[in-house]
PDB file of C-alpha atoms in Angstrom:
ATOM      1  CA  MET A   1     101.930 212.268 290.745  1.00 53.00           C
ATOM      2  CA  ASN A   2     103.214 210.211 293.635  1.00 80.00           C
ATOM      3  CA  ASN A   3     102.600 211.983 296.946  1.00 91.00           C
ATOM      4  CA  LEU A   4     105.134 211.848 299.764  1.00 94.00           C
ATOM      5  CA  TYR A   5     103.864 211.616 303.321  1.00 95.00           C
ATOM      6  CA  LEU A   6     105.661 212.042 306.612  1.00 95.00           C
ATOM      7  CA  ILE A   7     105.632 208.880 308.685  1.00 94.00           C
ATOM      8  CA  GLY A   8     102.762 210.134 310.879  1.00 94.00           C
ATOM      9  CA  GLN A   9     100.622 211.063 307.899  1.00 95.00           C
ATOM     10  CA  PHE A  10     101.308 207.772 306.159  1.00 96.00           C
ATOM     11  CA  ALA A  11     100.614 205.796 309.327  1.00 95.00           C
ATOM     12  CA  LEU A  12      97.252 207.537 309.670  1.00 95.00           C
ATOM     13  CA  ILE A  13      96.336 206.837 306.029  1.00 94.00           C
ATOM     14  CA  ALA A  14      97.492 203.210 306.320  1.00 94.00           C
ATOM     15  CA  GLY A  15      95.714 202.681 309.647  1.00 95.00           C
ATOM     16  CA  ILE A  16      98.798 201.612 311.597  1.00 95.00           C
ATOM     17  CA  SER A  17     101.041 203.277 314.153  1.00 95.00           C
ATOM     18  CA  ASN A  18     104.288 205.150 313.545  1.00 93.00           C
ATOM     19  CA  ARG A  19     105.918 202.605 315.842  1.00 95.00           C
ATOM     20  CA  MET A  20     104.756 199.730 313.634  1.00 95.00           C
ATOM     21  CA  LEU A  21     106.065 201.462 310.493  1.00 94.00           C
ATOM     22  CA  ARG A  22     109.446 201.855 312.172  1.00 94.00           C
ATOM     23  CA  HIS A  23     109.306 198.183 313.195  1.00 96.00           C
ATOM     24  CA  TYR A  24     108.505 197.122 309.623  1.00 96.00           C
ATOM     25  CA  ASP A  25     111.440 199.254 308.431  1.00 95.00           C
ATOM     26  CA  LYS A  26     113.768 197.659 310.980  1.00 95.00           C
ATOM     27  CA  LEU A  27     112.692 194.191 309.777  1.00 95.00           C
ATOM     28  CA  GLY A  28     113.106 195.170 306.137  1.00 94.00           C
ATOM     29  CA  LEU A  29     109.437 194.720 305.247  1.00 95.00           C
ATOM     30  CA  ILE A  30     108.852 198.254 304.027  1.00 95.00           C
ATOM     31  CA  MET A  31     111.327 201.085 304.087  1.00 94.00           C
ATOM     32  CA  PRO A  32     110.654 204.788 303.695  1.00 95.00           C
ATOM     33  CA  SER A  33     110.772 205.837 300.060  1.00 94.00           C
ATOM     34  CA  TYR A  34     112.838 208.839 301.111  1.00 94.00           C
ATOM     35  CA  ILE A  35     114.713 209.912 304.230  1.00 93.00           C
ATOM     36  CA  ASP A  36     115.613 213.579 304.388  1.00 94.00           C
ATOM     37  CA  PRO A  37     119.359 213.690 305.043  1.00 94.00           C
ATOM     38  CA  ALA A  38     119.065 217.086 306.735  1.00 95.00           C
ATOM     39  CA  ASN A  39     116.648 216.053 309.480  1.00 95.00           C
ATOM     40  CA  GLY A  40     116.190 212.255 309.219  1.00 92.00           C
ATOM     41  CA  TYR A  41     112.447 212.576 308.545  1.00 93.00           C
ATOM     42  CA  ARG A  42     110.966 209.479 306.938  1.00 92.00           C
ATOM     43  CA  TYR A  43     108.675 209.784 303.952  1.00 95.00           C
ATOM     44  CA  TYR A  44     106.419 207.175 302.372  1.00 96.00           C
ATOM     45  CA  ASN A  45     104.482 207.332 299.110  1.00 95.00           C
ATOM     46  CA  ASP A  46     101.148 206.224 297.682  1.00 93.00           C
ATOM     47  CA  ASP A  47     102.672 203.166 296.008  1.00 94.00           C
ATOM     48  CA  GLN A  48     103.530 201.758 299.437  1.00 95.00           C
ATOM     49  CA  LEU A  49      99.928 201.572 300.652  1.00 95.00           C
ATOM     50  CA  PRO A  50      99.232 198.224 298.927  1.00 94.00           C
ATOM     51  CA  VAL A  51     102.358 196.809 300.606  1.00 94.00           C
ATOM     52  CA  ILE A  52     101.021 197.798 304.040  1.00 96.00           C
ATOM     53  CA  GLN A  53      97.644 196.272 303.151  1.00 94.00           C
ATOM     54  CA  THR A  54      99.340 193.045 302.064  1.00 94.00           C
ATOM     55  CA  ILE A  55     101.315 192.853 305.298  1.00 96.00           C
ATOM     56  CA  GLY A  56      98.107 193.366 307.311  1.00 94.00           C
ATOM     57  CA  SER A  57      96.218 190.723 305.347  1.00 94.00           C
ATOM     58  CA  LEU A  58      98.988 188.176 305.769  1.00 95.00           C
ATOM     59  CA  GLN A  59      99.149 188.885 309.500  1.00 95.00           C
ATOM     60  CA  HIS A  60      95.394 188.258 309.704  1.00 94.00           C
ATOM     61  CA  TYR A  61      96.010 184.866 308.109  1.00 94.00           C
ATOM     62  CA  GLY A  62      98.375 184.104 310.989  1.00 93.00           C
ATOM     63  CA  PHE A  63     101.708 184.559 309.254  1.00 95.00           C
ATOM     64  CA  THR A  64     104.567 185.957 311.317  1.00 95.00           C
ATOM     65  CA  LEU A  65     106.421 189.039 310.158  1.00 96.00           C
ATOM     66  CA  GLY A  66     109.406 186.814 309.384  1.00 95.00           C
ATOM     67  CA  GLU A  67     107.260 184.597 307.180  1.00 95.00           C
ATOM     68  CA  ILE A  68     105.773 187.666 305.509  1.00 96.00           C
ATOM     69  CA  LYS A  69     109.243 189.038 304.789  1.00 95.00           C
ATOM     70  CA  GLU A  70     110.217 185.734 303.159  1.00 93.00           C
ATOM     71  CA  MET A  71     107.042 185.717 301.055  1.00 93.00           C
ATOM     72  CA  MET A  72     107.514 189.299 299.929  1.00 91.00           C
ATOM     73  CA  ALA A  73     111.157 188.662 299.023  1.00 91.00           C
ATOM     74  CA  SER A  74     110.327 185.614 296.907  1.00 90.00           C
ATOM     75  CA  ASP A  75     108.520 185.169 293.634  1.00 85.00           C
ATOM     76  CA  LEU A  76     105.396 183.832 295.299  1.00 86.00           C
ATOM     77  CA  ASP A  77     102.963 182.286 292.860  1.00 91.00           C
ATOM     78  CA  VAL A  78      99.354 181.266 293.452  1.00 93.00           C
ATOM     79  CA  ALA A  79     100.167 177.571 293.944  1.00 94.00           C
ATOM     80  CA  HIS A  80     102.846 178.278 296.534  1.00 93.00           C
ATOM     81  CA  PHE A  81     100.642 180.789 298.376  1.00 93.00           C
ATOM     82  CA  LYS A  82      97.790 178.270 298.397  1.00 95.00           C
ATOM     83  CA  ALA A  83     100.134 175.652 299.888  1.00 95.00           C
ATOM     84  CA  LEU A  84     101.231 178.114 302.595  1.00 95.00           C
ATOM     85  CA  LEU A  85      97.594 178.852 303.444  1.00 95.00           C
ATOM     86  CA  GLN A  86      96.828 175.130 303.603  1.00 96.00           C
ATOM     87  CA  ASP A  87      99.737 174.671 306.036  1.00 95.00           C
ATOM     88  CA  LYS A  88      98.336 177.506 308.186  1.00 95.00           C
ATOM     89  CA  GLU A  89      94.917 175.847 308.058  1.00 95.00           C
ATOM     90  CA  ILE A  90      96.356 172.564 309.363  1.00 96.00           C
ATOM     91  CA  LEU A  91      98.171 174.342 312.199  1.00 94.00           C
ATOM     92  CA  LEU A  92      95.049 176.292 313.103  1.00 94.00           C
ATOM     93  CA  ARG A  93      92.908 173.151 313.154  1.00 96.00           C
ATOM     94  CA  GLN A  94      95.457 171.439 315.410  1.00 96.00           C
ATOM     95  CA  SER A  95      95.403 174.428 317.753  1.00 95.00           C
ATOM     96  CA  ILE A  96      91.597 174.430 317.793  1.00 96.00           C
ATOM     97  CA  ASP A  97      91.549 170.699 318.595  1.00 95.00           C
ATOM     98  CA  GLU A  98      94.028 171.247 321.444  1.00 96.00           C
ATOM     99  CA  ASP A  99      92.038 174.182 322.815  1.00 95.00           C
ATOM    100  CA  THR A 100      88.812 172.170 322.539  1.00 95.00           C
ATOM    101  CA  GLY A 101      90.421 169.429 324.636  1.00 95.00           C
ATOM    102  CA  HIS A 102      91.452 171.986 327.271  1.00 96.00           C
ATOM    103  CA  LEU A 103      87.955 173.459 327.264  1.00 96.00           C
ATOM    104  CA  LEU A 104      86.353 170.040 327.784  1.00 95.00           C
ATOM    105  CA  ASN A 105      88.682 169.326 330.709  1.00 93.00           C
ATOM    106  CA  ILE A 106      87.808 172.660 332.303  1.00 93.00           C
ATOM    107  CA  GLN A 107      84.086 172.057 331.812  1.00 93.00           C
ATOM    108  CA  ARG A 108      84.362 168.599 333.411  1.00 90.00           C
ATOM    109  CA  THR A 109      86.230 170.014 336.383  1.00 86.00           C
ATOM    110  CA  ILE A 110      83.640 172.761 336.829  1.00 88.00           C
ATOM    111  CA  LYS A 111      80.918 170.116 336.775  1.00 87.00           C
ATOM    112  CA  VAL A 112      82.754 168.033 339.406  1.00 83.00           C
ATOM    113  CA  LEU A 113      83.260 171.111 341.575  1.00 84.00           C
ATOM    114  CA  SER A 114      79.569 171.969 341.288  1.00 84.00           C
ATOM    115  CA  THR A 115      78.597 168.629 342.819  1.00 83.00           C
ATOM    116  CA  ASN A 116      81.568 168.108 345.113  1.00 77.00           C
ATOM    117  CA  ARG A 117      82.999 170.861 347.314  1.00 71.00           C
ATOM    118  CA  ASN A 118      86.407 169.136 347.567  1.00 70.00           C
ATOM    119  CA  LEU A 119      89.195 169.966 345.177  1.00 69.00           C
ATOM    120  CA  PRO A 120      89.961 167.080 342.853  1.00 63.00           C
ATOM    121  CA  GLY A 121      93.539 165.845 342.719  1.00 65.00           C
ATOM    122  CA  LEU A 122      95.398 168.472 340.778  1.00 58.00           C
TER     123      LEU A 122
END
């Protein structure tokens, strides 16, 4: 039997907020399985839990909700998903390299300020 849950119940089970479920619905990522026409209450079912988990996992990989929507709407195979992850890896490495450069500049400036009380040319 497939249980139906009110949005608040489903959000609690899925570990996300009602607001986020409504946002996902608005974006077309996951819609309620049933909306009561009498009162507008949104209901979700057990089969939708893996979808929420997939969305969360993809967000943890750094994919935007727009990218996730595209992936979920397509016939994503292992090779394509691997290529998408490799692209994310490249972007993340570039970001880390940039941040490392910023960190080194900050550390150098702190060192200069520790030995010289004058502000360097900013």
